[in-house]
Amino acid sequence: MSDQKPNKKPEKKPDITFFHPDLLEAPADGRAPYLKGYRCKKCGQLDFPKLSPCPSCWGEEFDVVPLSRQGKLYSFSDNFIGQAGMKTPYSFGYIDLPENLRIFAQLEGEPGSFRCDDDVELTVGPVRDNRDGVPLISYKFRKLNSR
Amino acid sequence: MKLQRKVYIAGVGETKFGRHEVDFDVLGRAAALEALRASNIDRPTMVQSAYVGNGTNGMVTGQTVLKDLGMCGHLPIINVESACSAGGMAIHLAVRDVAMGLADVAIGIGCENHTLHMAQGTAFATAMSDIETVHGAVMTGKYAMRAQRYMYETGATAEDLAMITVKNRRHATNNPYAWFKGEISVEEVVRSRVVASPLTLQQCCGIADGAGAIVVCSERMVKKLGIDKPILVAGSVVRSGPYHNRPRDITGDDITEETAAQLYEESGIGPQDVNIVELHDAFTIAELLYYECLGLCPKGEGLKFLRDGNATHGGKCVVSPRGGMLSYGHPIGASGAAQIAASVKQMRNQCPGYQVDPVPRVAMTHVTGGGLSGTEHAACTMHMLVSDW
């Protein structure tokens, strides 16, 4: 009989809050990433992010719809005072997609380089550090053909 | 909710706004005691219900405020949180109690201390459970996006927005309760450091501490207390923000437009009859948009309304006569209550050096609350007040 007590202290789980599979698909084979829309099978409403049940009819079954990778920058701001713990400056904006959805996202590019109604495209990159100090990777947008 | 019977404001109280060394409870208590004494209430047992608005100072804030006034035990104390709308919402609930006959005397308080508790050099964010917050959203940047789009669509300039700060600080010049006040030039506002483009520091309300309190009572009680200048609450409306993730016009504000429409309908008073307004001028752009959203001028004519001098003394409707949040700073749970306290003082001709002339007979207040993804604001609270003597 072992006199060793089992170690009851749970291992600290890493903070992997983002790169959330419900939001973003970044195929391992190198194909372009896309945001995942959710179309309610009952009433047809399309939402991003995923809302379950559907806020329109409380349906709980959805078809996943790959959303357009390009949209229009409806508005934006370059932030020089930000959230506690975030490096400044950083920029964010509202991106309107052809699917009649508006996405709030960080913008990749220099402050001062954005204009309303710019054409922008989806990209993937760090948006902040998690509580373990590791960059959280999520969706972002950048000016079209900026690379 | 249409009010079921007449509700009157008997007395009001407010602290000076700014950076305070004492916490929210001391501030709330000072405002409450001033409001109670101004209502000729001389003992704690006369109050039948209390609502205390606070955004960030923790749990059982109301009991913490009121225990030292001997007001714990005999009356329900209900704590109210809805970010920047908390103070206004606390007053709304006190009004409801009297309107529905649940109380003849009720008090609503808004109080907040940020500066003792908040890291300097950071901006307000919403809860980390919100998808926009995870991606870096802050309230300054969200209002800045409204400004960016408004300027893009209308051709308004940074100098145009700066005129709001200049006007409100001038209104506050002799107001002892205001924090930032007096002359400031358009150039100084525009050249202050950029917080969130296109908004500069002097276009953003300060992070401040303070409190306001309002005692409301029934018609019978206002006579019994011998109040010689009772203010009728002609309307009190709270709404929640419509939620969807589709494009919307952020140079308007759906929740403010809906709340205002309901307030006008329930009070029977239209925007053209309102003499003074305290609105949610947390940032310059907000006041400009709200001229239109509140119907003070037609859609698209906000800038003209401002330039023509219609939002200041001698104009159609004096907006932010106390100096607004751009002068007071914005302790989020306190502002909604302090707006009402300041408006009542204007209607009672108690504002030496910053009194609106002629003395206003109809006042309106407006606070929104909470950045929540998919909404313009999570909450909106509005009041319509009328002199009744």
PDB file of C-alpha atoms in Angstrom, chain B residues 93-222:
ATOM      1  CA  LEU B  93     -37.239  53.188  -9.699  1.00  0.00           C
ATOM      2  CA  ALA B  94     -37.924  55.600  -6.836  1.00  0.00           C
ATOM      3  CA  VAL B  95     -40.391  57.417  -9.135  1.00  0.00           C
ATOM      4  CA  ARG B  96     -42.048  54.087  -9.954  1.00  0.00           C
ATOM      5  CA  ASP B  97     -42.575  53.271  -6.268  1.00  0.00           C
ATOM      6  CA  VAL B  98     -44.409  56.533  -5.702  1.00  0.00           C
ATOM      7  CA  ALA B  99     -46.323  56.334  -8.993  1.00  0.00           C
ATOM      8  CA  MET B 100     -47.598  52.855  -8.155  1.00  0.00           C
ATOM      9  CA  GLY B 101     -48.518  53.749  -4.600  1.00  0.00           C
ATOM     10  CA  LEU B 102     -45.872  51.543  -3.007  1.00  0.00           C
ATOM     11  CA  ALA B 103     -44.371  54.553  -1.210  1.00  0.00           C
ATOM     12  CA  ASP B 104     -45.210  58.170  -0.423  1.00  0.00           C
ATOM     13  CA  VAL B 105     -41.545  59.074   0.022  1.00  0.00           C
ATOM     14  CA  ALA B 106     -38.694  57.371  -1.828  1.00  0.00           C
ATOM     15  CA  ILE B 107     -35.089  58.306  -2.492  1.00  0.00           C
ATOM     16  CA  GLY B 108     -32.902  57.601  -5.496  1.00  0.00           C
ATOM     17  CA  ILE B 109     -29.142  58.021  -5.201  1.00  0.00           C
ATOM     18  CA  GLY B 110     -26.268  57.727  -7.652  1.00  0.00           C
ATOM     19  CA  CYS B 111     -22.706  57.590  -6.339  1.00  0.00           C
ATOM     20  CA  GLU B 112     -19.315  56.447  -7.535  1.00  0.00           C
ATOM     21  CA  ASN B 113     -15.650  56.698  -6.743  1.00  0.00           C
ATOM     22  CA  HIS B 114     -13.380  55.720  -9.640  1.00  0.00           C
ATOM     23  CA  THR B 115     -10.115  57.453  -8.847  1.00  0.00           C
ATOM     24  CA  LEU B 116      -9.414  55.488  -5.655  1.00  0.00           C
ATOM     25  CA  HIS B 117      -9.878  52.218  -7.542  1.00  0.00           C
ATOM     26  CA  MET B 118      -8.899  52.560 -11.209  1.00  0.00           C
ATOM     27  CA  ALA B 119      -5.486  52.289 -12.871  1.00  0.00           C
ATOM     28  CA  GLN B 120      -4.414  55.658 -14.280  1.00  0.00           C
ATOM     29  CA  GLY B 121      -3.875  56.002 -18.016  1.00  0.00           C
ATOM     30  CA  THR B 122      -6.409  53.338 -18.970  1.00  0.00           C
ATOM     31  CA  ALA B 123      -9.802  53.634 -20.613  1.00  0.00           C
ATOM     32  CA  PHE B 124     -13.126  52.095 -19.624  1.00  0.00           C
ATOM     33  CA  ALA B 125     -13.777  48.706 -21.132  1.00  0.00           C
ATOM     34  CA  THR B 126     -16.779  46.442 -20.789  1.00  0.00           C
ATOM     35  CA  ALA B 127     -16.796  42.877 -19.423  1.00  0.00           C
ATOM     36  CA  MET B 128     -14.222  40.403 -20.765  1.00  0.00           C
ATOM     37  CA  SER B 129     -17.107  38.079 -21.656  1.00  0.00           C
ATOM     38  CA  ASP B 130     -17.962  40.477 -24.489  1.00  0.00           C
ATOM     39  CA  ILE B 131     -16.458  39.613 -27.863  1.00  0.00           C
ATOM     40  CA  GLU B 132     -15.575  43.252 -28.623  1.00  0.00           C
ATOM     41  CA  THR B 133     -13.788  43.664 -25.302  1.00  0.00           C
ATOM     42  CA  VAL B 134     -11.587  40.645 -25.990  1.00  0.00           C
ATOM     43  CA  HIS B 135     -10.602  42.352 -29.230  1.00  0.00           C
ATOM     44  CA  GLY B 136      -9.602  45.556 -27.449  1.00  0.00           C
ATOM     45  CA  ALA B 137     -12.775  47.677 -27.376  1.00  0.00           C
ATOM     46  CA  VAL B 138     -12.839  50.705 -25.075  1.00  0.00           C
ATOM     47  CA  MET B 139     -15.601  53.295 -24.699  1.00  0.00           C
ATOM     48  CA  THR B 140     -13.375  56.131 -25.948  1.00  0.00           C
ATOM     49  CA  GLY B 141     -12.675  54.272 -29.189  1.00  0.00           C
ATOM     50  CA  LYS B 142     -16.298  53.297 -29.686  1.00  0.00           C
ATOM     51  CA  TYR B 143     -17.433  56.936 -29.470  1.00  0.00           C
ATOM     52  CA  ALA B 144     -14.470  57.904 -31.657  1.00  0.00           C
ATOM     53  CA  MET B 145     -15.845  55.631 -34.378  1.00  0.00           C
ATOM     54  CA  ARG B 146     -19.106  57.577 -34.237  1.00  0.00           C
ATOM     55  CA  ALA B 147     -17.144  60.813 -34.623  1.00  0.00           C
ATOM     56  CA  GLN B 148     -15.067  59.416 -37.488  1.00  0.00           C
ATOM     57  CA  ARG B 149     -18.147  58.376 -39.429  1.00  0.00           C
ATOM     58  CA  TYR B 150     -20.027  61.608 -38.673  1.00  0.00           C
ATOM     59  CA  MET B 151     -17.110  63.695 -39.948  1.00  0.00           C
ATOM     60  CA  TYR B 152     -16.789  61.480 -43.019  1.00  0.00           C
ATOM     61  CA  GLU B 153     -20.469  61.794 -43.911  1.00  0.00           C
ATOM     62  CA  THR B 154     -21.094  65.450 -43.060  1.00  0.00           C
ATOM     63  CA  GLY B 155     -17.726  67.124 -43.558  1.00  0.00           C
ATOM     64  CA  ALA B 156     -17.721  68.261 -39.915  1.00  0.00           C
ATOM     65  CA  THR B 157     -14.228  69.088 -38.657  1.00  0.00           C
ATOM     66  CA  ALA B 158     -12.312  68.556 -35.423  1.00  0.00           C
ATOM     67  CA  GLU B 159     -12.859  72.273 -34.755  1.00  0.00           C
ATOM     68  CA  ASP B 160     -16.624  71.761 -35.027  1.00  0.00           C
ATOM     69  CA  LEU B 161     -16.564  69.020 -32.386  1.00  0.00           C
ATOM     70  CA  ALA B 162     -14.328  71.120 -30.154  1.00  0.00           C
ATOM     71  CA  MET B 163     -17.020  73.825 -29.963  1.00  0.00           C
ATOM     72  CA  ILE B 164     -19.037  71.487 -27.720  1.00  0.00           C
ATOM     73  CA  THR B 165     -16.279  71.419 -25.100  1.00  0.00           C
ATOM     74  CA  VAL B 166     -15.840  75.183 -25.359  1.00  0.00           C
ATOM     75  CA  LYS B 167     -19.578  75.756 -24.862  1.00  0.00           C
ATOM     76  CA  ASN B 168     -20.028  73.361 -21.945  1.00  0.00           C
ATOM     77  CA  ARG B 169     -16.939  74.564 -20.059  1.00  0.00           C
ATOM     78  CA  ARG B 170     -18.184  78.128 -20.491  1.00  0.00           C
ATOM     79  CA  HIS B 171     -21.597  77.143 -19.111  1.00  0.00           C
ATOM     80  CA  ALA B 172     -19.849  75.684 -16.039  1.00  0.00           C
ATOM     81  CA  THR B 173     -17.635  78.688 -15.361  1.00  0.00           C
ATOM     82  CA  ASN B 174     -19.399  79.679 -12.131  1.00  0.00           C
ATOM     83  CA  ASN B 175     -20.785  76.266 -11.184  1.00  0.00           C
ATOM     84  CA  PRO B 176     -19.171  75.213  -7.891  1.00  0.00           C
ATOM     85  CA  TYR B 177     -20.067  71.546  -8.493  1.00  0.00           C
ATOM     86  CA  ALA B 178     -18.234  71.287 -11.836  1.00  0.00           C
ATOM     87  CA  TRP B 179     -14.601  70.154 -12.144  1.00  0.00           C
ATOM     88  CA  PHE B 180     -13.213  71.403 -15.486  1.00  0.00           C
ATOM     89  CA  LYS B 181     -14.582  74.851 -16.250  1.00  0.00           C
ATOM     90  CA  GLY B 182     -13.996  78.267 -17.709  1.00  0.00           C
ATOM     91  CA  GLU B 183     -12.491  79.516 -20.926  1.00  0.00           C
ATOM     92  CA  ILE B 184     -10.807  77.077 -23.255  1.00  0.00           C
ATOM     93  CA  SER B 185     -10.190  77.756 -26.940  1.00  0.00           C
ATOM     94  CA  VAL B 186     -11.115  75.567 -29.877  1.00  0.00           C
ATOM     95  CA  GLU B 187      -7.409  75.359 -30.652  1.00  0.00           C
ATOM     96  CA  GLU B 188      -6.527  74.128 -27.149  1.00  0.00           C
ATOM     97  CA  VAL B 189      -9.182  71.424 -27.426  1.00  0.00           C
ATOM     98  CA  VAL B 190      -8.044  70.296 -30.871  1.00  0.00           C
ATOM     99  CA  ARG B 191      -4.342  70.346 -29.962  1.00  0.00           C
ATOM    100  CA  SER B 192      -4.668  68.341 -26.748  1.00  0.00           C
ATOM    101  CA  ARG B 193      -3.315  64.789 -27.015  1.00  0.00           C
ATOM    102  CA  VAL B 194      -5.187  62.275 -29.131  1.00  0.00           C
ATOM    103  CA  VAL B 195      -6.998  59.686 -27.002  1.00  0.00           C
ATOM    104  CA  ALA B 196      -8.828  57.824 -29.762  1.00  0.00           C
ATOM    105  CA  SER B 197      -8.734  59.419 -33.193  1.00  0.00           C
ATOM    106  CA  PRO B 198     -10.384  61.822 -33.940  1.00  0.00           C
ATOM    107  CA  LEU B 199     -11.167  62.546 -30.273  1.00  0.00           C
ATOM    108  CA  THR B 200      -8.613  64.469 -28.216  1.00  0.00           C
ATOM    109  CA  LEU B 201      -8.298  64.548 -24.435  1.00  0.00           C
ATOM    110  CA  GLN B 202     -10.324  67.740 -24.039  1.00  0.00           C
ATOM    111  CA  GLN B 203     -13.207  66.139 -25.923  1.00  0.00           C
ATOM    112  CA  CYS B 204     -13.505  63.297 -23.404  1.00  0.00           C
ATOM    113  CA  CYS B 205     -15.184  63.500 -20.002  1.00  0.00           C
ATOM    114  CA  GLY B 206     -12.841  63.156 -17.047  1.00  0.00           C
ATOM    115  CA  ILE B 207     -12.776  60.052 -14.864  1.00  0.00           C
ATOM    116  CA  ALA B 208     -14.225  61.553 -11.713  1.00  0.00           C
ATOM    117  CA  ASP B 209     -15.930  60.845  -8.384  1.00  0.00           C
ATOM    118  CA  GLY B 210     -19.199  62.265  -7.081  1.00  0.00           C
ATOM    119  CA  ALA B 211     -22.806  61.702  -6.113  1.00  0.00           C
ATOM    120  CA  GLY B 212     -26.333  62.991  -6.604  1.00  0.00           C
ATOM    121  CA  ALA B 213     -29.588  62.237  -4.794  1.00  0.00           C
ATOM    122  CA  ILE B 214     -33.265  62.935  -5.402  1.00  0.00           C
ATOM    123  CA  VAL B 215     -36.195  62.636  -2.975  1.00  0.00           C
ATOM    124  CA  VAL B 216     -39.514  61.938  -4.693  1.00  0.00           C
ATOM    125  CA  CYS B 217     -42.938  61.902  -3.092  1.00  0.00           C
ATOM    126  CA  SER B 218     -46.655  61.782  -3.702  1.00  0.00           C
ATOM    127  CA  GLU B 219     -48.857  64.858  -4.172  1.00  0.00           C
ATOM    128  CA  ARG B 220     -50.219  64.490  -0.634  1.00  0.00           C
ATOM    129  CA  MET B 221     -46.747  64.230   0.854  1.00  0.00           C
ATOM    130  CA  VAL B 222     -45.285  67.155  -1.078  1.00  0.00           C
TER     131      VAL B 222
END
